[in-house]
mmCIF file of C-alpha atoms in Angstrom:
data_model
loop_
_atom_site.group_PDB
_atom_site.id
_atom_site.type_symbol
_atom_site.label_atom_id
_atom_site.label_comp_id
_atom_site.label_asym_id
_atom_site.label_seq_id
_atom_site.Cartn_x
_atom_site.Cartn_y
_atom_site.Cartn_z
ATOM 1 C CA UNK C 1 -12.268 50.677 -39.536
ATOM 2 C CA UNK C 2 -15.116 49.536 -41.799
ATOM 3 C CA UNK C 3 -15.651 46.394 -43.221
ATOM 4 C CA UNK C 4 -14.738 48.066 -46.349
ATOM 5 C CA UNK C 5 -11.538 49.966 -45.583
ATOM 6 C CA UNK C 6 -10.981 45.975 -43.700
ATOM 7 C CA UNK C 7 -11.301 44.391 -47.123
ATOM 8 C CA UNK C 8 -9.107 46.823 -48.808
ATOM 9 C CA UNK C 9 -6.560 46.721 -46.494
ATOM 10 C CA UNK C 10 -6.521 43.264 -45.883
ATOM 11 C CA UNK C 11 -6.563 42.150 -49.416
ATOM 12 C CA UNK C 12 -3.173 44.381 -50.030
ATOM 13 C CA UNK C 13 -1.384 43.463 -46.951
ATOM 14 C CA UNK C 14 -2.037 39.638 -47.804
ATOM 15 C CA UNK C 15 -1.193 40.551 -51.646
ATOM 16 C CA UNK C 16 2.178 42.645 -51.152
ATOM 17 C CA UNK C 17 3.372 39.814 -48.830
ATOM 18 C CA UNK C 18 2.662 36.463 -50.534
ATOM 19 C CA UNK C 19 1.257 37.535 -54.186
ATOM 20 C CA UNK C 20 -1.548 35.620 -54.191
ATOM 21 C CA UNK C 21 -4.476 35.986 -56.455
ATOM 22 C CA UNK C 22 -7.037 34.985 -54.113
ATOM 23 C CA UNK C 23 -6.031 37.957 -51.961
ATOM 24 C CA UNK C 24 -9.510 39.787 -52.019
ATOM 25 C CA UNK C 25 -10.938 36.342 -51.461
ATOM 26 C CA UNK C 26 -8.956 36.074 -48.068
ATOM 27 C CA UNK C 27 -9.810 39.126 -46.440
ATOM 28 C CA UNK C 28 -13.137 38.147 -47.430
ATOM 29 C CA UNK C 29 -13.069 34.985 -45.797
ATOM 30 C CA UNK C 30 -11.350 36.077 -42.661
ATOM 31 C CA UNK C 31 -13.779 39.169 -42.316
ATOM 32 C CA UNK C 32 -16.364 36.580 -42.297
ATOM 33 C CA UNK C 33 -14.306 34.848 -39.615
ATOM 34 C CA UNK C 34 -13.839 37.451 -37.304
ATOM 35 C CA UNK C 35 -17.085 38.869 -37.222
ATOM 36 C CA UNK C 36 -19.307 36.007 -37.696
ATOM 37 C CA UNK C 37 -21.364 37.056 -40.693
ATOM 38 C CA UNK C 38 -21.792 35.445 -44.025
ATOM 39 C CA UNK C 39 -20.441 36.198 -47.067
ATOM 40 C CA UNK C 40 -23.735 38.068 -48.348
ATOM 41 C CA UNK C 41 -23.530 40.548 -44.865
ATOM 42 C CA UNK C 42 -20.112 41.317 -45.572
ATOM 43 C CA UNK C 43 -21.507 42.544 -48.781
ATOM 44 C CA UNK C 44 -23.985 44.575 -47.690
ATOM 45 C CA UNK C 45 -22.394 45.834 -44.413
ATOM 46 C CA UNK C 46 -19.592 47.742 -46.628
ATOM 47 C CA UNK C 47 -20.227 50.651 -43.913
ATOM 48 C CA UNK C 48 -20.342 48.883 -40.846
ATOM 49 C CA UNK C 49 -17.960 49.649 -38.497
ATOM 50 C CA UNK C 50 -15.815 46.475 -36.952
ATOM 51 C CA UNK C 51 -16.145 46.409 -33.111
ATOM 52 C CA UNK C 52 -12.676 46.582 -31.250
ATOM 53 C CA UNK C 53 -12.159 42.189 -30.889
ATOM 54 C CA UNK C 54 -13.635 41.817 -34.413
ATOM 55 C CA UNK C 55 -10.987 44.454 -36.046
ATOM 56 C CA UNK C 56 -7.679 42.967 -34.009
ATOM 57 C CA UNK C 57 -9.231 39.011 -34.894
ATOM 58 C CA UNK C 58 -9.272 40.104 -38.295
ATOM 59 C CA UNK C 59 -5.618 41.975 -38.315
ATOM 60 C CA UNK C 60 -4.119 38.360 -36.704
ATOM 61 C CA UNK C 61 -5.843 36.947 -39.347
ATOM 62 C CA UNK C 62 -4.235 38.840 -41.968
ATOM 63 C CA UNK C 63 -1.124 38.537 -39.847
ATOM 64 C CA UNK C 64 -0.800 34.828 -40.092
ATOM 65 C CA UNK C 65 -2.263 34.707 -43.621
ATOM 66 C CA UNK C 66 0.757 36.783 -44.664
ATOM 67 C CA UNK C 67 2.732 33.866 -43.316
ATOM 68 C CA UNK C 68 1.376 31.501 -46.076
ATOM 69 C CA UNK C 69 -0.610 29.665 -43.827
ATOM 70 C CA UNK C 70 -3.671 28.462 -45.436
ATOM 71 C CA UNK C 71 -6.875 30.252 -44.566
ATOM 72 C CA UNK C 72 -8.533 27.024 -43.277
ATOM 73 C CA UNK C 73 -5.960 26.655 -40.729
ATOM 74 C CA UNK C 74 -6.452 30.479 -39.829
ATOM 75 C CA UNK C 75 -10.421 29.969 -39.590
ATOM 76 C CA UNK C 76 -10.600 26.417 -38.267
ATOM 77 C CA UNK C 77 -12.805 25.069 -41.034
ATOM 78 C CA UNK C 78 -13.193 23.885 -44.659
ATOM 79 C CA UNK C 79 -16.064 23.471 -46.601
ATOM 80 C CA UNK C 80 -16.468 19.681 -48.407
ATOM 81 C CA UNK C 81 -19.352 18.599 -50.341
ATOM 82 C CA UNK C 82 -21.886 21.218 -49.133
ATOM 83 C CA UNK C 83 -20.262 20.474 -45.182
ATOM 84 C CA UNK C 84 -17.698 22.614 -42.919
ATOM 85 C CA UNK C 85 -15.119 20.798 -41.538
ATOM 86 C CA UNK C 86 -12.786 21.312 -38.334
ATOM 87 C CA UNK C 87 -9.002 21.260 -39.194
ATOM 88 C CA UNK C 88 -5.736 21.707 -37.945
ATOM 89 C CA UNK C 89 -2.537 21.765 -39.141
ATOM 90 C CA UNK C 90 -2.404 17.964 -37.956
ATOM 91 C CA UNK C 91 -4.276 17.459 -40.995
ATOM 92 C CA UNK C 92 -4.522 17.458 -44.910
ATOM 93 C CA UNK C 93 -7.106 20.375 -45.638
ATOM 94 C CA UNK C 94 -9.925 18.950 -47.971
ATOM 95 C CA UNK C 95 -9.949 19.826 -51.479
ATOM 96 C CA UNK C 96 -12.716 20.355 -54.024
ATOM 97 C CA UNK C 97 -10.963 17.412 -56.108
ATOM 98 C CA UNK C 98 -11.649 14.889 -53.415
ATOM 99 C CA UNK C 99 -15.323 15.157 -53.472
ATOM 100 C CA UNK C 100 -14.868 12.934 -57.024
ATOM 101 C CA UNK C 101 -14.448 10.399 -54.671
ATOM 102 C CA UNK C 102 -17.110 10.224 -52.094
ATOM 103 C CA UNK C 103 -19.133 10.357 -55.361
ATOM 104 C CA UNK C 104 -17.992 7.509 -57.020
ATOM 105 C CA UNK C 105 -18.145 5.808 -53.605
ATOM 106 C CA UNK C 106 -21.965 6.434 -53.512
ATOM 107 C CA UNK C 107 -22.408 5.519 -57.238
ATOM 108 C CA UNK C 108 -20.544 2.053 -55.998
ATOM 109 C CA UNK C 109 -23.088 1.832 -52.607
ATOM 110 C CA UNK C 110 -26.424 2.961 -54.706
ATOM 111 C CA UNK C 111 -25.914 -0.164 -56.468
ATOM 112 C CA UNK C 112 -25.547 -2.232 -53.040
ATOM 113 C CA UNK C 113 -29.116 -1.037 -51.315
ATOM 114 C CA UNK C 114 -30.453 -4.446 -51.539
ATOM 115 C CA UNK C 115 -27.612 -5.678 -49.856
ATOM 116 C CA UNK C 116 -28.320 -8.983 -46.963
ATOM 117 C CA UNK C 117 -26.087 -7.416 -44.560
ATOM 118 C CA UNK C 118 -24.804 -4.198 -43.152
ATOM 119 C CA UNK C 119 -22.391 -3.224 -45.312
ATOM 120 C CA UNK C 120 -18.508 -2.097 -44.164
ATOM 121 C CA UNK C 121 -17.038 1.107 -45.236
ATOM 122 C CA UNK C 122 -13.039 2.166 -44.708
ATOM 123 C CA UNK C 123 -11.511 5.073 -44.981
ATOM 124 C CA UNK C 124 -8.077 4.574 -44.963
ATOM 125 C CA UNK C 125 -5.767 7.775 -44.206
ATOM 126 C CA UNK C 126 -9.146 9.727 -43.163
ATOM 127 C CA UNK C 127 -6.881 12.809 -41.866
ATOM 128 C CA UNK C 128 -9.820 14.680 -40.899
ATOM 129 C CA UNK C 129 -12.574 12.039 -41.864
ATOM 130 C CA UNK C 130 -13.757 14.218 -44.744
ATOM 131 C CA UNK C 131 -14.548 11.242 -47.484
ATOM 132 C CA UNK C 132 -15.576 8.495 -44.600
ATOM 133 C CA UNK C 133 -17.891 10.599 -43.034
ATOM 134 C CA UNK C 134 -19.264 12.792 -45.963
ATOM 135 C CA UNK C 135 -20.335 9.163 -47.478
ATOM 136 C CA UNK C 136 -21.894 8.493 -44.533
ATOM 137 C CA UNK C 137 -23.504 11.726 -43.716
ATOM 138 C CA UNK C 138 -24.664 11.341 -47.704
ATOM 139 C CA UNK C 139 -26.438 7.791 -47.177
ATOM 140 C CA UNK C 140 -27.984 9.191 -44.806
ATOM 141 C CA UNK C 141 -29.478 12.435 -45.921
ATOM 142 C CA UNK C 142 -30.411 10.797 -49.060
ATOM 143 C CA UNK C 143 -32.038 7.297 -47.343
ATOM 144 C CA UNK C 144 -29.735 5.031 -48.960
ATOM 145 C CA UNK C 145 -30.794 2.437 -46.646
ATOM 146 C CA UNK C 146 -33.074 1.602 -44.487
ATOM 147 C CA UNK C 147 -32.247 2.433 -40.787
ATOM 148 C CA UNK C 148 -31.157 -0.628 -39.692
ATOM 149 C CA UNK C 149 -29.234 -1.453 -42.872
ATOM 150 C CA UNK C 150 -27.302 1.688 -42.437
ATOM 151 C CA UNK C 151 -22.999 0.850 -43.289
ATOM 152 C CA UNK C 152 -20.562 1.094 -40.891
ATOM 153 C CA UNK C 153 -17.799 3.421 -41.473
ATOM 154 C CA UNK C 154 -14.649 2.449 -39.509
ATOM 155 C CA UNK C 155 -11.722 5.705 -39.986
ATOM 156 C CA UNK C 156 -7.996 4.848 -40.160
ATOM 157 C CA UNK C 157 -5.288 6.721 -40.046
ATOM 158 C CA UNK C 158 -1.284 6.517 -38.503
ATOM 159 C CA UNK C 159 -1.718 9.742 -36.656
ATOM 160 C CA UNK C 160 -3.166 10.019 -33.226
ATOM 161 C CA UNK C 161 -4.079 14.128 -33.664
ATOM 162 C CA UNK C 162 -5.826 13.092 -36.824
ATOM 163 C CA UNK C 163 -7.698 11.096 -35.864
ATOM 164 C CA UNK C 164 -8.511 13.022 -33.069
ATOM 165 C CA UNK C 165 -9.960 16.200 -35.709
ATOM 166 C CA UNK C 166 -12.198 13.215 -37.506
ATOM 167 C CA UNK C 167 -13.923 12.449 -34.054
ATOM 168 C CA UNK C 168 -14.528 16.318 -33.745
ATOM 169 C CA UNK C 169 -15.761 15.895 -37.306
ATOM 170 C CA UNK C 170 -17.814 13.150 -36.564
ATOM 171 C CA UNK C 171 -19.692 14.348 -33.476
ATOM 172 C CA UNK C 172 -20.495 17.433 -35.183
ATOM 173 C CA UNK C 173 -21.678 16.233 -38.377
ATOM 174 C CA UNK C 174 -23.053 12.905 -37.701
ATOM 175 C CA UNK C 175 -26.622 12.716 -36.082
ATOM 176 C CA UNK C 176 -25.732 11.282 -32.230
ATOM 177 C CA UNK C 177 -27.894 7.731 -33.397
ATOM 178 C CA UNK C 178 -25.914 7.433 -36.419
ATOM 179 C CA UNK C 179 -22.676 7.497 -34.541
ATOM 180 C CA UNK C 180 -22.383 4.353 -33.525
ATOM 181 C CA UNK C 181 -22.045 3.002 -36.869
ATOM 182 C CA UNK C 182 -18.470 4.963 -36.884
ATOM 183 C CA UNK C 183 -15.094 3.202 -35.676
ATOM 184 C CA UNK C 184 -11.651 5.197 -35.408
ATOM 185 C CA UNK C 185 -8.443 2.980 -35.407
ATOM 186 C CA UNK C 186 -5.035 4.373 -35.023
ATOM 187 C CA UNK C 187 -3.063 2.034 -37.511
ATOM 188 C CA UNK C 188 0.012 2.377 -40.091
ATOM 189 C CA UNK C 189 -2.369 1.400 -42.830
ATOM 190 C CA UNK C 190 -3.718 -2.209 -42.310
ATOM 191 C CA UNK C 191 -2.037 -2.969 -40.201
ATOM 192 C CA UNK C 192 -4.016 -3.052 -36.607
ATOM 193 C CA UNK C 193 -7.100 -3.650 -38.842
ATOM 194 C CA UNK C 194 -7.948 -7.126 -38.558
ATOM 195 C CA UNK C 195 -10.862 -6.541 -40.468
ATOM 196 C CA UNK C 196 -12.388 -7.262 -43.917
ATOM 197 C CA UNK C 197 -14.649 -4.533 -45.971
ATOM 198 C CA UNK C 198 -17.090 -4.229 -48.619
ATOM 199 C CA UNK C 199 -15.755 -0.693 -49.757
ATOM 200 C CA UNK C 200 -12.397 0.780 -48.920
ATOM 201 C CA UNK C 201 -11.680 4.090 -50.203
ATOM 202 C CA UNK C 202 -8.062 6.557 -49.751
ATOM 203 C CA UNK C 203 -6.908 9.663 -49.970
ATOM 204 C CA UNK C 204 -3.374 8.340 -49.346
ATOM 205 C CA UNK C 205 -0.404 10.368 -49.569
ATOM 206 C CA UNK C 206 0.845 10.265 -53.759
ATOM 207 C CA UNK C 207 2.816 13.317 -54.128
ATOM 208 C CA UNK C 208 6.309 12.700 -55.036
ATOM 209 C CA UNK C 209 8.621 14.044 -52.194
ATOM 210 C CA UNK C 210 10.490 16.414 -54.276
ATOM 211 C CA UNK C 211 6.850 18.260 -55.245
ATOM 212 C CA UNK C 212 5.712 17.535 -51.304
ATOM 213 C CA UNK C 213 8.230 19.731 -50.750
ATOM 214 C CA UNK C 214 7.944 22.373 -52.871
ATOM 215 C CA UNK C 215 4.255 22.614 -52.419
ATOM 216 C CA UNK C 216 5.398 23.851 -48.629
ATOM 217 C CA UNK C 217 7.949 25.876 -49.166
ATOM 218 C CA UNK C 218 5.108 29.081 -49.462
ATOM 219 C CA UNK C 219 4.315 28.500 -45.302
ATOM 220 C CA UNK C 220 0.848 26.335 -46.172
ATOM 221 C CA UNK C 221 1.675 24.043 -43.474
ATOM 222 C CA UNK C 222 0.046 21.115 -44.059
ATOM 223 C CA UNK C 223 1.583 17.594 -42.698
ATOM 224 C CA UNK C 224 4.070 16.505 -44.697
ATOM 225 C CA UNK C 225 2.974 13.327 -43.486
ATOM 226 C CA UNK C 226 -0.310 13.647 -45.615
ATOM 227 C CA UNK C 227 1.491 14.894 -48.699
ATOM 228 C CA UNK C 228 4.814 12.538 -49.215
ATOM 229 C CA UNK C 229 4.065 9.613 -50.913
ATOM 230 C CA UNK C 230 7.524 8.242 -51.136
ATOM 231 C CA UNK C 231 8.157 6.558 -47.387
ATOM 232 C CA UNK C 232 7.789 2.561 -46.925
ATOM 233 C CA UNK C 233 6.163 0.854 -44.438
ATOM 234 C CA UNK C 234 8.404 2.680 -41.548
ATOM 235 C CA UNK C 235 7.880 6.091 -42.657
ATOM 236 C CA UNK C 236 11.590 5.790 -43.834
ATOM 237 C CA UNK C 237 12.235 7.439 -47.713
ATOM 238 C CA UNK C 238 12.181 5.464 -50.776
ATOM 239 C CA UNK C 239 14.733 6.495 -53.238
ATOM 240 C CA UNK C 240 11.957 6.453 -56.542
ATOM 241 C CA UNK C 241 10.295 10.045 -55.942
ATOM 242 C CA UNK C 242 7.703 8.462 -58.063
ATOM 243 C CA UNK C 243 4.762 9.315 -54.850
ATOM 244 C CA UNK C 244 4.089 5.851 -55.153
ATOM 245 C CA UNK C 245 5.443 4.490 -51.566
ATOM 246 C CA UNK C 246 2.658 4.296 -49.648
ATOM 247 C CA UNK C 247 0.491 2.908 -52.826
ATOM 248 C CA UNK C 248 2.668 -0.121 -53.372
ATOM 249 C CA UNK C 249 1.947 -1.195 -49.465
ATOM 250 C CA UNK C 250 -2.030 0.049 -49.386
ATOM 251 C CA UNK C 251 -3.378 -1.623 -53.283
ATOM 252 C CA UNK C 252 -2.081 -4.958 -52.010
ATOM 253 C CA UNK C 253 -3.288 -4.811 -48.647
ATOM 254 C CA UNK C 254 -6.837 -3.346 -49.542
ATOM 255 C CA UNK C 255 -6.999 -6.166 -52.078
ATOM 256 C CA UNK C 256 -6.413 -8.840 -49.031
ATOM 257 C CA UNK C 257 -9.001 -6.797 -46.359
ATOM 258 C CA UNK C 258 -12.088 -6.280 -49.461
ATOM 259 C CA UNK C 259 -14.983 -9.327 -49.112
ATOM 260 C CA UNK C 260 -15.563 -10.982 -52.098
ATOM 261 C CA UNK C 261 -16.921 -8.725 -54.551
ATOM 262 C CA UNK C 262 -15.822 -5.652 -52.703
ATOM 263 C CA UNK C 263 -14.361 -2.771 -54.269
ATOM 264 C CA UNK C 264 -11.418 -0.144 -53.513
ATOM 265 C CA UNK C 265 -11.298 3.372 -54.978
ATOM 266 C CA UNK C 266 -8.012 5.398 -54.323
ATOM 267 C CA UNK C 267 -7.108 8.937 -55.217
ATOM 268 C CA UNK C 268 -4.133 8.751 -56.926
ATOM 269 C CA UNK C 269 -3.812 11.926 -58.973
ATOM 270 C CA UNK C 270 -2.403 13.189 -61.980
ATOM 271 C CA UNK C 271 0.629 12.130 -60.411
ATOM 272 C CA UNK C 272 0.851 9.028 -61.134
ATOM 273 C CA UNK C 273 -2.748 7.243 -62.063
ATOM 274 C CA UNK C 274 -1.714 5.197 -64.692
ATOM 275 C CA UNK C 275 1.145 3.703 -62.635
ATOM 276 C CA UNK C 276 -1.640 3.071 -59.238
ATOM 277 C CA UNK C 277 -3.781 1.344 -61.893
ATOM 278 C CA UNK C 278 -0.902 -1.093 -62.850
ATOM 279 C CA UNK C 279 -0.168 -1.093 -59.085
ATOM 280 C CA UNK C 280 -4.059 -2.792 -58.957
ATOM 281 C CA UNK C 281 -4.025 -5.117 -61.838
ATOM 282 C CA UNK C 282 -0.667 -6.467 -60.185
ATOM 283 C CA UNK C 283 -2.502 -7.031 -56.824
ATOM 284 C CA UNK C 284 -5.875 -8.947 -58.861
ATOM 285 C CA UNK C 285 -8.113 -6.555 -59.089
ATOM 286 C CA UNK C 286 -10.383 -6.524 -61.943
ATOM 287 C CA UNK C 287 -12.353 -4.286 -63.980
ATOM 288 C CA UNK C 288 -9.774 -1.134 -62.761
ATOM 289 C CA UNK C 289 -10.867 2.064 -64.293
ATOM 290 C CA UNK C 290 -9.633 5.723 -63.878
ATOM 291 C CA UNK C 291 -11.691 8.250 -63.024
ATOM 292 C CA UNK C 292 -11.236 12.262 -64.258
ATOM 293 C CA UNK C 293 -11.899 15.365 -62.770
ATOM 294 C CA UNK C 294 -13.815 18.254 -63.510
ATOM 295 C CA UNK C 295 -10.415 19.885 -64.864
ATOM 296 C CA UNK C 296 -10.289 16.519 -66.733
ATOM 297 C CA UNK C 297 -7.572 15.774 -64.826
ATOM 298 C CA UNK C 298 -6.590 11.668 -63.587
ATOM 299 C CA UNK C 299 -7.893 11.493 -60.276
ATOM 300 C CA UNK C 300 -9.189 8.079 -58.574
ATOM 301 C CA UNK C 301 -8.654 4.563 -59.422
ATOM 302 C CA UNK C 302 -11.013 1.920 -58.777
ATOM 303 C CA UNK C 303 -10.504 -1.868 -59.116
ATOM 304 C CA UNK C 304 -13.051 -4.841 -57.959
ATOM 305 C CA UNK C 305 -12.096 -8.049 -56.182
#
């Protein structure tokens, strides 16, 4: 089989089982998988013949993909802000709409370089460490700070085999004398975090839990555990469906674990941004703003202390 006749058979298999539109896209991405070339050699080697492992990678490939499960998961990697990231189905896989955030988190640090002391970074629900470290990896390609005024990024999330994809993460995308700077803490949101930080910034879970669970009804896979905002403190349900759950516990708490003068940015979604931005003025944050997305979408809320 040819990369070509791969593509075209691919992209019908995946199409005729799950309808997607990305379908040519897919086979694309999982030729690229399976054989180890980019995207422009896939192009150009229409001809090429696939070698005997590279043609039955690519046919589990499709195999799975047919399943619904998300390419990422298939492929072991998503690209964020320029970076590719390990995941597993243990975590959320990063979307394009999240990178609104690590740039409004660098807008907020650009503003800090003159800072007296090294400055403290959370990421709370990190999942697989895409916004915490991508901030950090971004200070440092662009020389935020000096060396030795470099932040400190400390990673939280609930779930041990999460935070066990952002250390991958971390030790493959963070140079080795930069890594010290990075803290992982397994916590149900502040909870075993005794600390207090400059920035905090979250992805939480928002989605109401009737849309969580539509959204995997197609075989994506992806922990409901990212997705479900409507669970308490004990992971137990709430009866609102509103997605707002987990923000009612996190706004407060990041309010009581900021320094003076810090500041907290949450992605909140067109879900429900309006309500997370009452959820912050409730809590005492000042100045909160809302934040749209390319799509001009609601997307992050930010509040001051």
């Amino acid at each position: 089989m040819t990369i070509q006749q791969a593509k075209e058979w691919g992209a019908a298999e995946i199409f005729g089982a799950i309808g997607v539109d990305s379908s040519r896209l897919d086979a694309e991405c999982l030729l690229q998988w399976a054989t180890g070339l980019s995207k422009t050699q896939v192009l150009f080697s229409r001809g090429k013949e696939l070698t005997q492992a590279q043609e039955a990678a690519f046919c589990q490939g499709v195999e799975k993909r047919k399943t619904g499960l998300p390419i990422a998961y298939i492929t072991g990697k998503k690209e964020f802000f320029g970076r590719d990231f390990f995941v597993t189905p243990s975590v959320l896989i990063p979307k394009p709409d999240t990178e609104l955030l690590v740039e409004k988190a660098l807008e907020e640090l650009s503003k800090r370089t003159n800072a007296k002391h090294i400055l403290t970074i959370c990421d709370m629900c990190t999942g697989s460490g895409c916004v915490g470290l991508t901030v950090l990896a971004e200070i440092i390609a662009q020389k935020l700070f000096p060396r030795e005024m470099i932040p400190s990024v400390t990673l939280v999330d609930i779930s041990g085999d999460a935070l066990a994809v952002a250390k991958k993460n971390a030790a493959e995308l963070i140079e080795s004398e930069y890594l010290e700077r990075v803290r992982f803490v397994q916590s149900n949101l502040f909870e075993a975090v005794p600390l207090k930080f400059d920035v905090i910034l979250s992805n939480p879970p928002y989605i109401p839990h009737r849309e969580a669970v539509a959204l995997l009804t197609d075989g994506r896979a992806e922990p409901m555990l990212a997705l479900d905002g409507d669970v308490d403190l004990f992971g137990n349900a709430t009866a609102e469906d509103d997605g707002l759950g987990i923000m009612r516990n996190f706004v407060p708490q990041a309010f009581a674990h900021l320094s003076p003068h810090g500041v907290c940015i949450a992605e909140s979604g067109e879900y429900n941004a309006d309500d997370t931005a009452e959820l912050f003025r409730a809590a005492g944050f000042r100045d909160v703003r809302i934040f749209t997305d390319l799509a001009g979408q609601k997307r992050d809320t930010i509040g001051r202390k």
